mmCIF file of C-alpha atoms in Angstrom:
data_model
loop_
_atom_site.group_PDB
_atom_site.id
_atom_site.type_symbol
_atom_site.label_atom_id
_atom_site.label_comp_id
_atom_site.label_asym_id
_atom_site.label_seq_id
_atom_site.Cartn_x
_atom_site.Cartn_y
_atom_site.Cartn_z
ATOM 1 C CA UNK A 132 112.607 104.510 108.997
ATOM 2 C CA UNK A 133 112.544 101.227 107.252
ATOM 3 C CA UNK A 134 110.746 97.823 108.193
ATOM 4 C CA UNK A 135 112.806 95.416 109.901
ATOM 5 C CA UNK A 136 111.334 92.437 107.895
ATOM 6 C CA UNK A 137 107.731 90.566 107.278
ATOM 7 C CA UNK A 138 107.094 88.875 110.721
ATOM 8 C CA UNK A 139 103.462 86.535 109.094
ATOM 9 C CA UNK A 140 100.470 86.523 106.591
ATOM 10 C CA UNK A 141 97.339 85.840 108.658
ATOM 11 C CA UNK A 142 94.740 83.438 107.801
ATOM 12 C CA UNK A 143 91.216 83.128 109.224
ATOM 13 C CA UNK A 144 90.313 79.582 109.377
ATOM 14 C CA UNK A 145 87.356 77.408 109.843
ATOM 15 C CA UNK A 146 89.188 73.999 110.935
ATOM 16 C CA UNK A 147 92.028 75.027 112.029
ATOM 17 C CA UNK A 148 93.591 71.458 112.810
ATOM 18 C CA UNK A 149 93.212 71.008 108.754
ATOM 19 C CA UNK A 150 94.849 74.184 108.244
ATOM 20 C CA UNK A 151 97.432 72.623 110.588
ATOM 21 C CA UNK A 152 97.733 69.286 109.054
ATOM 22 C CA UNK A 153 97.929 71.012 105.375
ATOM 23 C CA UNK A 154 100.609 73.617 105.887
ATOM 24 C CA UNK A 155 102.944 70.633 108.009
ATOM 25 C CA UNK A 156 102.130 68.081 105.116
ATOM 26 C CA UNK A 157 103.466 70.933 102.861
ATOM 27 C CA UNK A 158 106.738 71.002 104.990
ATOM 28 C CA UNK A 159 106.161 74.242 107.451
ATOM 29 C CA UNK A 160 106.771 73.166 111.076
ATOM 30 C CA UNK A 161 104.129 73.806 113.795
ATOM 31 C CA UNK A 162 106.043 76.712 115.928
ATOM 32 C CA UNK A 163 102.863 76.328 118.664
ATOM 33 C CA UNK A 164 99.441 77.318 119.547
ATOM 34 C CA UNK A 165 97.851 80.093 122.046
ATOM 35 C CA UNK A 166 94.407 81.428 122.703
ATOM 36 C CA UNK A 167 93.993 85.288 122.477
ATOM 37 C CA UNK A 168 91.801 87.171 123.905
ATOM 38 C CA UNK A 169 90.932 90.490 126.039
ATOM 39 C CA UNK A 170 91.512 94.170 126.004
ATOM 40 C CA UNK A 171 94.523 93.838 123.311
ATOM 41 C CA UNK A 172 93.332 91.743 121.610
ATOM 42 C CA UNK A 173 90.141 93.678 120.922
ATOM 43 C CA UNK A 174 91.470 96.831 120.201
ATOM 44 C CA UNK A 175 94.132 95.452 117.948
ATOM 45 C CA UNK A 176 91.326 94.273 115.288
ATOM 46 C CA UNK A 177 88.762 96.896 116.055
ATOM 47 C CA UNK A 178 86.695 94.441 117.266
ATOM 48 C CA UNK A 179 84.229 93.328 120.807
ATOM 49 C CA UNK A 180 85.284 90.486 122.488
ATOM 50 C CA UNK A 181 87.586 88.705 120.540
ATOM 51 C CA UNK A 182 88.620 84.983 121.656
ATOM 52 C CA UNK A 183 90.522 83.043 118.816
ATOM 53 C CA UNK A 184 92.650 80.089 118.883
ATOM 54 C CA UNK A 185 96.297 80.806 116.783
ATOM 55 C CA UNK A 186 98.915 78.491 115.523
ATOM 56 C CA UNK A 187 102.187 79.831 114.013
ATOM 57 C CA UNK A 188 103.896 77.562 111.249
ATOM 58 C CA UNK A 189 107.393 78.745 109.845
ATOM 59 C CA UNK A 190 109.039 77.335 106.949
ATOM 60 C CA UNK A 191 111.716 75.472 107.691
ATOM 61 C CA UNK A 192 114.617 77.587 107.091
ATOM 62 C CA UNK A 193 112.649 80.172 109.986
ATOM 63 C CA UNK A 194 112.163 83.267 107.612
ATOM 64 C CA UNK A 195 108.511 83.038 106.745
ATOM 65 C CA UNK A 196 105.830 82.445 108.948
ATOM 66 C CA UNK A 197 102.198 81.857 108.659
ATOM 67 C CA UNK A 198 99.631 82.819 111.070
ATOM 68 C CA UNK A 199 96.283 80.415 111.619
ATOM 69 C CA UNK A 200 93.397 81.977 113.493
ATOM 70 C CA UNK A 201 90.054 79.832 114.172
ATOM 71 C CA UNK A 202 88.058 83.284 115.930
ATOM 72 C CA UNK A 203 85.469 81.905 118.736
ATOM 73 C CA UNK A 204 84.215 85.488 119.265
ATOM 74 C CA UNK A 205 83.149 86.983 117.688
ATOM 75 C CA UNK A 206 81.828 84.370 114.961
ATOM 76 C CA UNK A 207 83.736 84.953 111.170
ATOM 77 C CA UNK A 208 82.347 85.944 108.435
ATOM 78 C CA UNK A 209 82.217 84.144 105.356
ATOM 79 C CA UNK A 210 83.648 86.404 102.029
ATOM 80 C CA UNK A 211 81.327 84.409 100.051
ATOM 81 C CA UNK A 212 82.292 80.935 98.142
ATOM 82 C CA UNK A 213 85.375 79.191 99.194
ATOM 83 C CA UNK A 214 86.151 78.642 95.037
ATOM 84 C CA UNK A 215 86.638 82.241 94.374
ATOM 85 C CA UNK A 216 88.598 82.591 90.710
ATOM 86 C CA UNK A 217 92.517 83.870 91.352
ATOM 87 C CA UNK A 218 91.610 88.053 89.868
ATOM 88 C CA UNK A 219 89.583 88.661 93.232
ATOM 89 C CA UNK A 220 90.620 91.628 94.908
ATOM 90 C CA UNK A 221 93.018 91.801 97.702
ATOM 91 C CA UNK A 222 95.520 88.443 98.738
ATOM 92 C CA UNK A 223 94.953 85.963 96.361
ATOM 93 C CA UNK A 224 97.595 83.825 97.235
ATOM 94 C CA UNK A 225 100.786 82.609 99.252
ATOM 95 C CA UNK A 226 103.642 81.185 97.122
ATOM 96 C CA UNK A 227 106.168 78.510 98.439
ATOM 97 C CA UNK A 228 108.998 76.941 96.658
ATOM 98 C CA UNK A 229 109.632 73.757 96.776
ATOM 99 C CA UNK A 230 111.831 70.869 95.508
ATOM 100 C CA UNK A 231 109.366 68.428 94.167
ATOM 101 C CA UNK A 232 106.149 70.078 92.251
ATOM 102 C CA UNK A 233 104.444 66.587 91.550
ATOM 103 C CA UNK A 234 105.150 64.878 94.584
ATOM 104 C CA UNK A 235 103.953 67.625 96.444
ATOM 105 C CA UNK A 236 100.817 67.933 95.284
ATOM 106 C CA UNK A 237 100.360 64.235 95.718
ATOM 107 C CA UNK A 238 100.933 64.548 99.191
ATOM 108 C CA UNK A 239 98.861 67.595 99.708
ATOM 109 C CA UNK A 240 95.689 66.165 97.795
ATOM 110 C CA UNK A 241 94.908 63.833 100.659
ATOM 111 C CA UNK A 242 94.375 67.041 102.466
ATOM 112 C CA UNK A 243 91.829 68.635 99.981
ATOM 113 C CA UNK A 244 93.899 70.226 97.655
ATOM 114 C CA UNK A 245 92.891 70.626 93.988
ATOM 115 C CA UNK A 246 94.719 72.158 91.146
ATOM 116 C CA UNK A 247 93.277 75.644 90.110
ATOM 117 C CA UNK A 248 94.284 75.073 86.776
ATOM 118 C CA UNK A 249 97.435 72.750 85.597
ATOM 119 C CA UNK A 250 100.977 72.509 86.193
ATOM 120 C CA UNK A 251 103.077 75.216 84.139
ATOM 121 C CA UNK A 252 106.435 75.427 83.069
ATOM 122 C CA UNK A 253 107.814 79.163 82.925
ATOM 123 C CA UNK A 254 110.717 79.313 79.964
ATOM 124 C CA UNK A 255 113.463 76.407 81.506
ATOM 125 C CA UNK A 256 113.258 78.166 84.738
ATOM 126 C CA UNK A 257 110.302 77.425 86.439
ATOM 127 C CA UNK A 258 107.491 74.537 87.149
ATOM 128 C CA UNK A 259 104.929 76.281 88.789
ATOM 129 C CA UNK A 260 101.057 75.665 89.843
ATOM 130 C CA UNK A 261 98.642 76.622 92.210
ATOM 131 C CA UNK A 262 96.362 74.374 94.715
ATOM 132 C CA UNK A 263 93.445 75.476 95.941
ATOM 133 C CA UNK A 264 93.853 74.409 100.162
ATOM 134 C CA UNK A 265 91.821 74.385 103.230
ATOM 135 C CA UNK A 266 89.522 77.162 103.840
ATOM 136 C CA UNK A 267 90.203 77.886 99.767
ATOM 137 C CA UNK A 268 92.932 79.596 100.096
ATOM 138 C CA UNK A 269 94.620 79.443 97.518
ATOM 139 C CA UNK A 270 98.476 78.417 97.416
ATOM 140 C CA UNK A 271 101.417 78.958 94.876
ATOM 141 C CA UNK A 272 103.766 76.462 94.676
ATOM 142 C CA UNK A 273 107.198 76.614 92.275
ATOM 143 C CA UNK A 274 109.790 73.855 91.740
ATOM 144 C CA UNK A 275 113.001 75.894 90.276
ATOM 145 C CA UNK A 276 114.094 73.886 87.397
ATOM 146 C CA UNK A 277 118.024 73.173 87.142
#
């Protein structure tokens, strides 16, 4: 048996209309919003009485998908400062490609984001950086140079 494909990344969020507001300015597309909660919901996570509100955002040719989730119940847990350097354990980032690099980031920085360290170019293939976004999650972003 094989997988079929990656359906989302999931992303706990704080403010999840940021989160929103971010990922659209970025150029995803709101798919739409639902509240989950009861029986499978809480034994899907292993956890009591889970109510959280989700939105789905795809990129816009409809392969990739992210996953928002602001959990009511119960309350999230913080995994300690929102700055965290890029060699912490576990997902340290989602990367997106993307025509502009610069004007990009211009338009996300209205919406918190902050370069984690400076705009690279890889060989004469590649401008790449990564922004530091709501909730800090950190996000990869690569302009493929011509």
């Amino acid at each position: 048996m094989a997988i079929q494909r990656m359906d989302n990344v999931g992303i706990v969020v704080e403010n999840m209309d940021a989160a929103i507001a971010f990922f659209v300015e970025l150029g995803m597309e709101l798919e739409g919003r639902a509240e989950i909660e009861g029986p499978v919901a809480d034994r899907c996570t292993g956890l009591d009485g889970v109510r959280c509100d989700i939105a789905m955002v795809r990129t816009p040719d409809g392969h990739s998908r992210l996953e928002l989730a602001k959990y009511r119940s119960p309350a999230p847990i913080s995994a300690g400062p929102r700055n965290r350097p890029h060699n912490i354990l576990g997902t340290h980032r989602v990367m997106f490609a993307v025509d502009d690099l610069e004007d990009t980031v211009a338009r996300l920085r209205p919406h918190g984001a902050e370069l984690v360290g400076e705009m690279a170019r890889f060989e004469d293939s590649y401008l790449l950086c990564y922004v530091r976004g709501p909730e800090g999650i950190i996000v990869g972003l690569a302009e493929q140079l011509r």
